[in-house]
CSV table of C-alpha atoms in Angstrom, one decimal:
chain,number,residue,atom,x,y,z
A,1,MET,CA,-107.8,-148.7,-63.0
A,2,LYS,CA,-110.5,-146.4,-61.7
A,3,LEU,CA,-110.2,-142.6,-62.1
A,4,TYR,CA,-112.3,-140.5,-59.7
A,5,SER,CA,-112.9,-137.4,-61.8
A,6,TYR,CA,-115.2,-134.4,-62.1
A,7,TRP,CA,-116.0,-133.3,-65.7
A,8,ARG,CA,-115.1,-129.7,-65.3
A,9,SER,CA,-112.0,-130.3,-63.1
A,10,THR,CA,-108.9,-129.3,-65.0
A,11,THR,CA,-106.7,-131.5,-62.9
A,12,SER,CA,-108.9,-134.5,-63.7
A,13,PHE,CA,-108.6,-133.5,-67.3
A,14,ARG,CA,-104.8,-133.8,-67.2
A,15,VAL,CA,-105.0,-137.4,-66.0
A,16,ARG,CA,-107.9,-138.3,-68.3
A,17,ALA,CA,-105.9,-137.1,-71.3
A,18,ALA,CA,-102.7,-138.9,-70.1
A,19,LEU,CA,-104.7,-142.2,-69.7
A,20,ASN,CA,-106.2,-141.8,-73.2
A,21,ILE,CA,-102.8,-140.9,-74.8
A,22,LYS,CA,-101.2,-143.9,-73.2
A,23,ASP,CA,-104.2,-146.1,-74.1
A,24,ILE,CA,-104.7,-147.4,-70.6
A,25,PRO,CA,-108.1,-149.0,-70.0
A,26,HIS,CA,-109.8,-147.3,-67.1
A,27,GLU,CA,-113.2,-146.6,-65.6
A,28,ILE,CA,-114.3,-143.0,-64.9
A,29,VAL,CA,-116.0,-142.6,-61.5
A,30,PRO,CA,-117.6,-139.2,-61.3
A,31,VAL,CA,-117.3,-137.2,-58.1
A,32,ASN,CA,-119.7,-134.3,-58.0
A,33,LEU,CA,-117.7,-131.4,-56.6
A,34,VAL,CA,-120.6,-128.9,-56.7
A,35,GLU,CA,-122.7,-131.3,-54.5
A,36,GLY,CA,-119.8,-131.8,-52.1
A,37,GLU,CA,-119.2,-135.5,-52.8
A,38,GLN,CA,-115.5,-134.9,-52.4
A,39,ARG,CA,-116.1,-134.2,-48.7
A,40,ALA,CA,-118.1,-137.3,-48.0
A,41,ALA,CA,-116.3,-139.8,-45.7
A,42,PRO,CA,-115.9,-142.6,-48.3
A,43,TYR,CA,-114.1,-140.3,-50.7
A,44,LEU,CA,-112.0,-138.6,-48.0
A,45,ALA,CA,-110.8,-142.1,-47.0
A,46,LEU,CA,-109.3,-142.4,-50.5
A,47,ASN,CA,-108.2,-138.8,-51.0
A,48,PRO,CA,-107.9,-136.9,-47.6
A,49,ILE,CA,-107.6,-133.4,-49.2
A,50,GLY,CA,-110.9,-134.0,-50.8
A,51,GLY,CA,-109.8,-133.2,-54.3
A,52,VAL,CA,-109.9,-134.9,-57.7
A,53,PRO,CA,-108.5,-136.8,-59.4
A,54,THR,CA,-107.7,-140.0,-57.5
A,55,LEU,CA,-106.4,-143.0,-59.4
A,56,VAL,CA,-107.1,-146.5,-57.9
A,57,LEU,CA,-105.1,-149.3,-59.4
A,58,ASP,CA,-106.4,-152.8,-59.9
A,59,ASP,CA,-104.6,-154.0,-56.7
A,60,GLY,CA,-106.3,-151.2,-54.7
A,61,THR,CA,-103.3,-148.9,-54.5
A,62,VAL,CA,-104.5,-145.3,-54.3
A,63,LEU,CA,-102.7,-142.4,-56.0
A,64,THR,CA,-103.6,-138.8,-55.4
A,65,GLN,CA,-102.5,-135.4,-56.9
A,66,SER,CA,-102.6,-135.0,-60.7
A,67,MET,CA,-98.9,-134.1,-61.0
A,68,ALA,CA,-97.9,-137.2,-58.9
A,69,ILE,CA,-100.2,-139.4,-61.0
A,70,LEU,CA,-98.7,-138.0,-64.3
A,71,ASP,CA,-95.2,-138.7,-62.9
A,72,TRP,CA,-96.2,-142.2,-62.0
A,73,LEU,CA,-97.7,-143.0,-65.4
A,74,ASP,CA,-94.3,-142.3,-66.9
A,75,ALA,CA,-92.2,-143.9,-64.1
A,76,ALA,CA,-94.3,-147.1,-64.3
A,77,GLY,CA,-93.4,-147.4,-68.0
A,78,PHE,CA,-96.7,-146.6,-69.7
A,79,LEU,CA,-95.9,-145.3,-73.2
A,80,PRO,CA,-95.7,-142.8,-74.9
A,81,ARG,CA,-93.8,-140.9,-72.2
A,82,LEU,CA,-95.2,-137.5,-71.3
A,83,MET,CA,-92.0,-136.1,-69.9
A,84,PRO,CA,-88.6,-136.0,-71.7
A,85,GLU,CA,-86.0,-138.5,-70.5
A,86,ASP,CA,-83.2,-135.9,-70.6
A,87,PRO,CA,-83.0,-134.3,-67.1
A,88,ILE,CA,-82.7,-130.7,-68.3
A,89,ALA,CA,-85.4,-131.0,-70.9
A,90,ARG,CA,-87.6,-132.6,-68.3
A,91,ALA,CA,-86.9,-129.8,-65.8
A,92,ARG,CA,-87.9,-127.2,-68.4
A,93,VAL,CA,-91.2,-129.0,-69.2
A,94,LEU,CA,-92.0,-129.4,-65.5
A,95,GLY,CA,-90.9,-125.8,-64.8
A,96,ALA,CA,-93.6,-124.6,-67.3
A,97,ALA,CA,-96.2,-127.2,-66.2
A,98,PHE,CA,-95.9,-126.1,-62.5
A,99,VAL,CA,-96.7,-122.5,-63.4
A,100,ILE,CA,-100.1,-123.8,-64.3
A,101,ALA,CA,-100.2,-126.6,-61.6
A,102,CYS,CA,-98.9,-124.3,-58.7
A,103,ASP,CA,-99.3,-120.6,-59.7
A,104,ILE,CA,-102.6,-120.7,-61.5
A,105,HIS,CA,-104.8,-123.7,-60.7
A,106,PRO,CA,-104.7,-124.0,-56.8
A,107,VAL,CA,-105.5,-120.3,-56.4
A,108,ASN,CA,-108.5,-120.7,-58.6
A,109,ASN,CA,-109.7,-123.9,-57.1
A,110,LEU,CA,-113.4,-124.3,-56.3
A,111,LYS,CA,-112.7,-124.4,-52.5
A,112,VAL,CA,-110.7,-121.2,-52.7
A,113,LEU,CA,-113.5,-119.4,-54.7
A,114,ASN,CA,-116.0,-120.7,-52.1
A,115,TYR,CA,-113.9,-119.2,-49.3
A,116,LEU,CA,-113.8,-115.8,-51.2
A,117,LYS,CA,-117.5,-115.8,-51.7
A,118,GLU,CA,-118.9,-117.5,-48.6
A,119,ARG,CA,-116.5,-116.5,-45.9
A,120,LEU,CA,-115.2,-113.2,-47.2
A,121,GLY,CA,-118.5,-112.1,-48.9
A,122,HIS,CA,-117.2,-111.4,-52.4
A,123,SER,CA,-119.4,-111.3,-55.4
A,124,GLN,CA,-119.2,-113.7,-58.4
A,125,ASP,CA,-117.8,-110.8,-60.4
A,126,GLU,CA,-115.0,-110.3,-57.9
A,127,ALA,CA,-114.3,-114.1,-58.0
A,128,VAL,CA,-114.1,-114.0,-61.8
A,129,ALA,CA,-111.7,-111.0,-61.7
A,130,TRP,CA,-109.6,-113.0,-59.2
A,131,MET,CA,-109.5,-116.0,-61.5
A,132,ARG,CA,-108.7,-113.9,-64.6
A,133,HIS,CA,-105.9,-112.1,-62.7
A,134,TRP,CA,-104.0,-115.3,-61.9
A,135,MET,CA,-104.7,-116.8,-65.3
A,136,HIS,CA,-103.3,-113.7,-67.1
A,137,GLU,CA,-100.2,-113.6,-64.9
A,138,GLY,CA,-99.6,-117.3,-65.2
A,139,PHE,CA,-100.2,-117.5,-68.9
A,140,THR,CA,-97.8,-114.6,-69.4
A,141,ALA,CA,-95.0,-116.5,-67.7
A,142,PHE,CA,-95.9,-119.9,-69.2
A,143,ASN,CA,-95.7,-118.3,-72.7
A,144,GLU,CA,-92.1,-117.2,-71.9
A,145,LEU,CA,-91.1,-120.6,-70.6
A,146,ILE,CA,-92.2,-122.8,-73.5
A,147,GLU,CA,-90.0,-123.5,-76.5
A,148,PRO,CA,-90.2,-120.7,-79.1
A,149,GLY,CA,-91.5,-121.9,-82.4
A,150,ALA,CA,-92.5,-125.5,-81.5
A,151,ARG,CA,-95.9,-126.9,-82.7
A,152,PHE,CA,-96.7,-127.9,-79.1
A,153,CYS,CA,-95.3,-126.3,-76.0
A,154,PHE,CA,-91.9,-127.9,-76.2
A,155,ASN,CA,-91.7,-130.0,-79.3
A,156,ASP,CA,-93.2,-130.6,-82.8
A,157,GLU,CA,-94.1,-134.3,-82.4
A,158,ALA,CA,-96.4,-134.9,-79.5
A,159,PRO,CA,-97.9,-133.3,-76.4
A,160,ASP,CA,-96.1,-133.5,-73.0
A,161,VAL,CA,-97.3,-132.7,-69.5
A,162,ALA,CA,-96.9,-128.9,-70.1
A,163,ASP,CA,-99.4,-129.3,-73.0
A,164,LEU,CA,-101.8,-131.2,-70.8
A,165,CYS,CA,-101.7,-128.5,-68.2
A,166,LEU,CA,-102.2,-125.9,-70.8
A,167,ALA,CA,-105.1,-127.6,-72.5
A,168,GLY,CA,-106.7,-128.0,-69.0
A,169,GLN,CA,-106.2,-124.4,-68.0
A,170,MET,CA,-107.6,-123.2,-71.3
A,171,ILE,CA,-110.9,-124.9,-70.5
A,172,ASN,CA,-111.2,-122.6,-67.5
A,173,ALA,CA,-109.8,-119.6,-69.4
A,174,ARG,CA,-112.6,-119.9,-71.9
A,175,ARG,CA,-115.2,-120.7,-69.3
A,176,TRP,CA,-114.4,-117.5,-67.3
A,177,GLY,CA,-113.8,-115.2,-70.2
A,178,LEU,CA,-110.1,-114.6,-69.9
A,179,ASP,CA,-109.0,-112.2,-72.7
A,180,LEU,CA,-106.8,-114.5,-74.8
A,181,ALA,CA,-105.7,-111.8,-77.3
A,182,PRO,CA,-102.3,-111.5,-75.5
A,183,PHE,CA,-101.7,-115.2,-75.9
A,184,PRO,CA,-102.0,-116.1,-79.6
A,185,ARG,CA,-99.4,-118.9,-79.4
A,186,LEU,CA,-101.2,-120.6,-76.5
A,187,VAL,CA,-104.5,-120.4,-78.4
A,188,GLU,CA,-102.8,-122.0,-81.4
A,189,ILE,CA,-101.2,-124.8,-79.4
A,190,ASP,CA,-104.5,-125.4,-77.6
A,191,GLU,CA,-106.4,-125.7,-80.9
A,192,ARG,CA,-103.8,-128.2,-82.1
A,193,LEU,CA,-104.1,-130.2,-78.9
A,194,ARG,CA,-107.9,-130.3,-79.0
A,195,LYS,CA,-107.7,-132.0,-82.4
A,196,ILE,CA,-105.9,-135.0,-80.9
A,197,PRO,CA,-108.7,-137.6,-80.3
A,198,ALA,CA,-107.2,-138.8,-77.0
A,199,ILE,CA,-107.3,-135.2,-75.7
A,200,ALA,CA,-110.7,-134.4,-77.2
A,201,GLN,CA,-112.1,-137.4,-75.4
A,202,ALA,CA,-110.8,-136.1,-72.1
A,203,MET,CA,-112.6,-132.7,-72.5
A,204,PRO,CA,-115.4,-131.9,-70.0
A,205,GLU,CA,-118.2,-132.2,-72.5
A,206,ALA,CA,-117.2,-135.8,-73.4
A,207,GLN,CA,-117.5,-137.0,-69.8
A,208,PRO,CA,-120.2,-139.2,-68.4
A,209,ASP,CA,-121.0,-136.6,-65.7
A,210,ALA,CA,-121.1,-133.6,-68.1
A,211,MET,CA,-124.2,-131.5,-67.4
B,1,MET,CA,-74.6,-123.1,-59.3
B,2,LYS,CA,-76.4,-120.0,-58.1
B,3,LEU,CA,-79.7,-120.2,-56.2
B,4,TYR,CA,-81.9,-117.1,-56.2
B,5,SER,CA,-83.6,-117.3,-52.9
B,6,TYR,CA,-85.5,-115.3,-50.3
B,7,TRP,CA,-84.8,-116.2,-46.7
B,8,ARG,CA,-88.4,-116.6,-45.6
B,9,SER,CA,-89.6,-118.3,-48.8
B,10,THR,CA,-90.6,-121.9,-48.0
B,11,THR,CA,-90.1,-122.9,-51.7
B,12,SER,CA,-86.6,-121.5,-51.6
B,13,PHE,CA,-86.1,-123.5,-48.3
B,14,ARG,CA,-87.0,-126.8,-50.1
B,15,VAL,CA,-84.2,-126.3,-52.6
B,16,ARG,CA,-81.6,-124.9,-50.1
B,17,ALA,CA,-82.1,-128.0,-48.0
B,18,ALA,CA,-81.9,-130.3,-51.0
B,19,LEU,CA,-78.6,-128.7,-52.2
B,20,ASN,CA,-77.2,-129.0,-48.7
B,21,ILE,CA,-78.3,-132.6,-48.2
B,22,LYS,CA,-76.7,-133.5,-51.6
B,23,ASP,CA,-73.6,-131.4,-50.7
B,24,ILE,CA,-73.7,-129.4,-53.9
B,25,PRO,CA,-71.6,-126.3,-53.9
B,26,HIS,CA,-73.7,-123.2,-54.6
B,27,GLU,CA,-73.9,-119.5,-54.1
B,28,ILE,CA,-77.1,-118.0,-52.6
B,29,VAL,CA,-78.3,-114.8,-54.4
B,30,PRO,CA,-80.9,-113.1,-52.3
B,31,VAL,CA,-84.1,-111.7,-54.0
B,32,ASN,CA,-85.9,-109.4,-51.7
B,33,LEU,CA,-89.6,-110.3,-52.2
B,34,VAL,CA,-90.9,-107.6,-49.8
B,35,GLU,CA,-89.1,-104.9,-51.8
B,36,GLY,CA,-90.4,-106.3,-55.1
B,37,GLU,CA,-87.0,-107.4,-56.6
B,38,GLN,CA,-88.7,-110.4,-58.1
B,39,ARG,CA,-90.7,-108.1,-60.4
B,40,ALA,CA,-87.7,-106.2,-61.6
B,41,ALA,CA,-86.8,-106.8,-65.3
B,42,PRO,CA,-83.5,-108.6,-64.8
B,43,TYR,CA,-85.1,-111.1,-62.5
B,44,LEU,CA,-88.2,-111.6,-64.6
B,45,ALA,CA,-85.9,-112.4,-67.5
B,46,LEU,CA,-84.7,-115.4,-65.5
B,47,ASN,CA,-88.0,-116.3,-63.9
B,48,PRO,CA,-91.0,-114.9,-65.7
B,49,ILE,CA,-93.5,-115.7,-63.0
B,50,GLY,CA,-91.4,-113.6,-60.6
B,51,GLY,CA,-91.1,-116.2,-57.9
B,52,VAL,CA,-88.3,-117.8,-56.0
B,53,PRO,CA,-86.3,-120.1,-56.2
B,54,THR,CA,-84.5,-120.0,-59.5
B,55,LEU,CA,-81.4,-122.2,-60.0
B,56,VAL,CA,-78.8,-121.1,-62.5
B,57,LEU,CA,-76.4,-123.8,-63.5
B,58,ASP,CA,-72.7,-123.1,-64.2
B,59,ASP,CA,-73.4,-123.3,-68.0
B,60,GLY,CA,-76.1,-120.7,-67.7
B,61,THR,CA,-79.1,-123.1,-67.8
B,62,VAL,CA,-82.0,-121.6,-65.8
B,63,LEU,CA,-84.3,-123.9,-63.8
B,64,THR,CA,-87.5,-122.6,-62.2
B,65,GLN,CA,-90.2,-123.9,-59.8
B,66,SER,CA,-89.0,-125.7,-56.7
B,67,MET,CA,-90.7,-129.0,-57.4
B,68,ALA,CA,-89.1,-129.1,-60.9
B,69,ILE,CA,-85.7,-128.3,-59.4
B,70,LEU,CA,-86.1,-131.0,-56.8
B,71,ASP,CA,-87.0,-133.4,-59.5
B,72,TRP,CA,-84.0,-132.4,-61.6
B,73,LEU,CA,-81.6,-132.8,-58.7
B,74,ASP,CA,-82.6,-136.5,-58.5
B,75,ALA,CA,-82.9,-137.0,-62.3
B,76,ALA,CA,-79.4,-135.5,-62.8
B,77,GLY,CA,-77.9,-138.1,-60.4
B,78,PHE,CA,-77.0,-136.0,-57.4
B,79,LEU,CA,-77.0,-138.2,-54.3
B,80,PRO,CA,-78.6,-139.0,-51.9
B,81,ARG,CA,-81.9,-139.3,-53.8
B,82,LEU,CA,-84.8,-137.4,-52.3
B,83,MET,CA,-87.5,-139.5,-54.0
B,84,PRO,CA,-87.8,-143.3,-53.9
B,85,GLU,CA,-86.8,-145.2,-57.1
B,86,ASP,CA,-89.8,-147.5,-56.9
B,87,PRO,CA,-92.6,-145.9,-58.9
B,88,ILE,CA,-95.4,-146.5,-56.4
B,89,ALA,CA,-93.3,-145.4,-53.4
B,90,ARG,CA,-92.3,-142.3,-55.4
B,91,ALA,CA,-96.0,-141.5,-56.3
B,92,ARG,CA,-97.0,-141.7,-52.6
B,93,VAL,CA,-94.2,-139.4,-51.5
B,94,LEU,CA,-95.1,-136.9,-54.3
B,95,GLY,CA,-98.8,-137.2,-53.6
B,96,ALA,CA,-98.1,-136.0,-50.0
B,97,ALA,CA,-95.5,-133.4,-51.1
B,98,PHE,CA,-98.0,-131.9,-53.6
B,99,VAL,CA,-100.6,-131.4,-50.8
B,100,ILE,CA,-98.1,-128.8,-49.4
B,101,ALA,CA,-96.8,-127.7,-52.8
B,102,CYS,CA,-100.2,-127.2,-54.5
B,103,ASP,CA,-102.9,-127.2,-51.9
B,104,ILE,CA,-101.3,-125.1,-49.2
B,105,HIS,CA,-98.3,-123.0,-50.4
B,106,PRO,CA,-99.7,-121.3,-53.6
B,107,VAL,CA,-102.8,-120.1,-51.8
B,108,ASN,CA,-100.8,-118.5,-49.1
B,109,ASN,CA,-98.1,-117.0,-51.3
B,110,LEU,CA,-97.1,-113.4,-50.7
B,111,LYS,CA,-98.7,-112.2,-54.0
B,112,VAL,CA,-102.0,-113.8,-53.1
B,113,LEU,CA,-102.0,-112.2,-49.6
B,114,ASN,CA,-101.2,-108.9,-51.2
B,115,TYR,CA,-104.2,-109.3,-53.6
B,116,LEU,CA,-106.4,-110.1,-50.6
B,117,LYS,CA,-105.2,-107.1,-48.6
B,118,GLU,CA,-104.5,-104.4,-51.3
B,119,ARG,CA,-107.2,-105.2,-53.9
B,120,LEU,CA,-109.9,-106.8,-51.8
B,121,GLY,CA,-109.3,-104.6,-48.7
B,122,HIS,CA,-108.9,-107.4,-46.1
B,123,SER,CA,-107.1,-106.9,-42.8
B,124,GLN,CA,-104.0,-108.6,-41.7
B,125,ASP,CA,-106.1,-110.7,-39.3
B,126,GLU,CA,-108.3,-111.9,-42.2
B,127,ALA,CA,-105.2,-112.8,-44.2
B,128,VAL,CA,-103.8,-114.7,-41.2
B,129,ALA,CA,-107.1,-116.6,-40.8
B,130,TRP,CA,-107.0,-117.4,-44.5
B,131,MET,CA,-103.4,-118.8,-44.2
B,132,ARG,CA,-104.3,-120.8,-41.1
B,133,HIS,CA,-107.4,-122.3,-42.8
B,134,TRP,CA,-105.4,-123.7,-45.7
B,135,MET,CA,-102.5,-124.9,-43.5
B,136,HIS,CA,-104.9,-126.7,-41.1
B,137,GLU,CA,-106.8,-128.3,-44.0
B,138,GLY,CA,-103.6,-129.3,-45.8
B,139,PHE,CA,-101.8,-130.6,-42.8
B,140,THR,CA,-104.8,-132.7,-41.9
B,141,ALA,CA,-104.6,-134.4,-45.3
B,142,PHE,CA,-100.8,-134.6,-45.3
B,143,ASN,CA,-100.9,-136.3,-41.9
B,144,GLU,CA,-103.2,-139.0,-43.4
B,145,LEU,CA,-101.0,-139.5,-46.5
B,146,ILE,CA,-97.7,-140.1,-44.8
B,147,GLU,CA,-96.5,-143.5,-43.7
B,148,PRO,CA,-97.8,-144.3,-40.2
B,149,GLY,CA,-95.1,-144.9,-37.6
B,150,ALA,CA,-92.1,-143.9,-39.7
B,151,ARG,CA,-89.4,-141.6,-38.1
B,152,PHE,CA,-89.6,-139.2,-41.1
B,153,CYS,CA,-92.7,-138.8,-43.3
B,154,PHE,CA,-92.2,-142.0,-45.2
B,155,ASN,CA,-89.1,-143.8,-43.9
B,156,ASP,CA,-86.9,-144.2,-40.9
B,157,GLU,CA,-83.5,-143.5,-42.5
B,158,ALA,CA,-83.5,-140.1,-44.2
B,159,PRO,CA,-85.7,-137.2,-45.3
B,160,ASP,CA,-87.3,-137.1,-48.8
B,161,VAL,CA,-89.1,-134.4,-50.7
B,162,ALA,CA,-92.3,-134.8,-48.5
B,163,ASP,CA,-90.1,-134.0,-45.5
B,164,LEU,CA,-88.6,-130.9,-47.1
B,165,CYS,CA,-92.0,-129.6,-48.0
B,166,LEU,CA,-93.2,-130.3,-44.5
B,167,ALA,CA,-90.2,-128.6,-42.8
B,168,GLY,CA,-90.7,-125.6,-45.1
B,169,GLN,CA,-94.4,-125.3,-44.4
B,170,MET,CA,-93.8,-125.6,-40.7
B,171,ILE,CA,-91.7,-122.4,-40.9
B,172,ASN,CA,-94.9,-120.6,-42.0
B,173,ALA,CA,-97.1,-122.5,-39.6
B,174,ARG,CA,-95.0,-121.3,-36.6
B,175,ARG,CA,-94.7,-117.8,-38.1
B,176,TRP,CA,-98.5,-117.4,-38.5
B,177,GLY,CA,-99.4,-119.1,-35.3
B,178,LEU,CA,-101.2,-122.2,-36.7
B,179,ASP,CA,-102.5,-124.3,-33.8
B,180,LEU,CA,-100.2,-127.4,-34.1
B,181,ALA,CA,-102.0,-129.3,-31.3
B,182,PRO,CA,-103.9,-131.5,-33.8
B,183,PHE,CA,-100.6,-132.5,-35.6
B,184,PRO,CA,-98.3,-134.0,-32.9
B,185,ARG,CA,-96.7,-136.4,-35.5
B,186,LEU,CA,-95.9,-133.5,-37.9
B,187,VAL,CA,-94.4,-131.5,-35.0
B,188,GLU,CA,-92.3,-134.5,-34.0
B,189,ILE,CA,-91.0,-135.2,-37.6
B,190,ASP,CA,-90.3,-131.5,-38.0
B,191,GLU,CA,-88.2,-131.4,-34.8
B,192,ARG,CA,-86.2,-134.4,-36.1
B,193,LEU,CA,-85.7,-132.7,-39.4
B,194,ARG,CA,-84.5,-129.5,-37.9
B,195,LYS,CA,-81.7,-131.4,-36.1
B,196,ILE,CA,-80.2,-132.4,-39.4
B,197,PRO,CA,-77.4,-129.9,-40.0
B,198,ALA,CA,-78.1,-129.7,-43.8
B,199,ILE,CA,-81.7,-128.7,-43.0
B,200,ALA,CA,-80.8,-126.4,-40.1
B,201,GLN,CA,-78.5,-124.5,-42.5
B,202,ALA,CA,-81.3,-124.0,-44.9
B,203,MET,CA,-83.6,-122.4,-42.3
B,204,PRO,CA,-84.5,-118.7,-42.8
B,205,GLU,CA,-82.5,-117.4,-39.9
B,206,ALA,CA,-79.3,-119.0,-41.3
B,207,GLN,CA,-79.6,-117.1,-44.6
B,208,PRO,CA,-77.4,-114.2,-45.7
B,209,ASP,CA,-80.5,-112.0,-46.3
B,210,ALA,CA,-82.1,-112.8,-42.9
B,211,MET,CA,-83.4,-109.7,-41.1
């Protein structure tokens, strides 16, 4: 498999971590979002929205959207599972994960920030305030939705997709200086997650395109 | 079941249509987003991000996030399925659905538009241009990701979650005057979808809280 990925992309991170946890051999193909490689014709032919990640299977099948790829990795039988088998437990994990995947991340995406700055004339400070606003609001809800008292977001044994979404979003929270004081449990879970080698190896600084 | 829903919410629409297609008895509980009912304490206790829809099962279990609820409705065995059983086919349907659920909808959410207008001082015209931009970009990609030549987005027989996301987003596209000329296939699929009684009954104008 080939994973098209950008080192600082938190959606790429989710899939990198899942591939590592499931011990699936793969090649990382860097896509430089800052230089606009995601909008070049060869990449758009793979991923028409021009985002990362994209997973290309050995038979050439192309899968896009991190949450669809995570779903596929479980559906295709790669172990360990990252979503519970029980439908209600699964719905709760996904309900929390989508707070990050839908309510936080898309609104803070690079292309959205570029629109704010380039087309609407906002400063970097205003863009950072925007990002912090959605992270604060989303983390507040996420914190309510996860299982009280568990070592990870929902269980004591191993991370699931809610944990991968959290660990990814925490990369951006630290990068953009979100005040994490209101979220001690999220900080604690994130520290636990970053000690897992499969997750540490998915972090931005461990990527071949890290700068 | 009780579905907390707002008539014009396209994420509520997705779940209303799924409940109708699966013929699941349910009560619609309107949440008036314009009057801020989603930020009142009783509703936040159910859905801490303050969004719609929320599905409350007869035993009191609370499910949030439209894409997690759609996933649960299939996982729990309600028929007909709205996602293919084959993992690759499922990943392709979800990959398209998430272009709408992640790349378009969250960026055009009421709370994001309110931030643009109230905190950043943008006009309604600038907010509408913003919405049209993300819809145009997302529909362009969605159109590339769906199955060429099928009657619906991916098959000839029946709608799936990509179709429900499309029909919901088309409500907003028409409301905000997106130029649909570049998307004749999406218009055609949407017309076909709106003729299905279960989908027609999920439309905003058929809701108890329609104004």
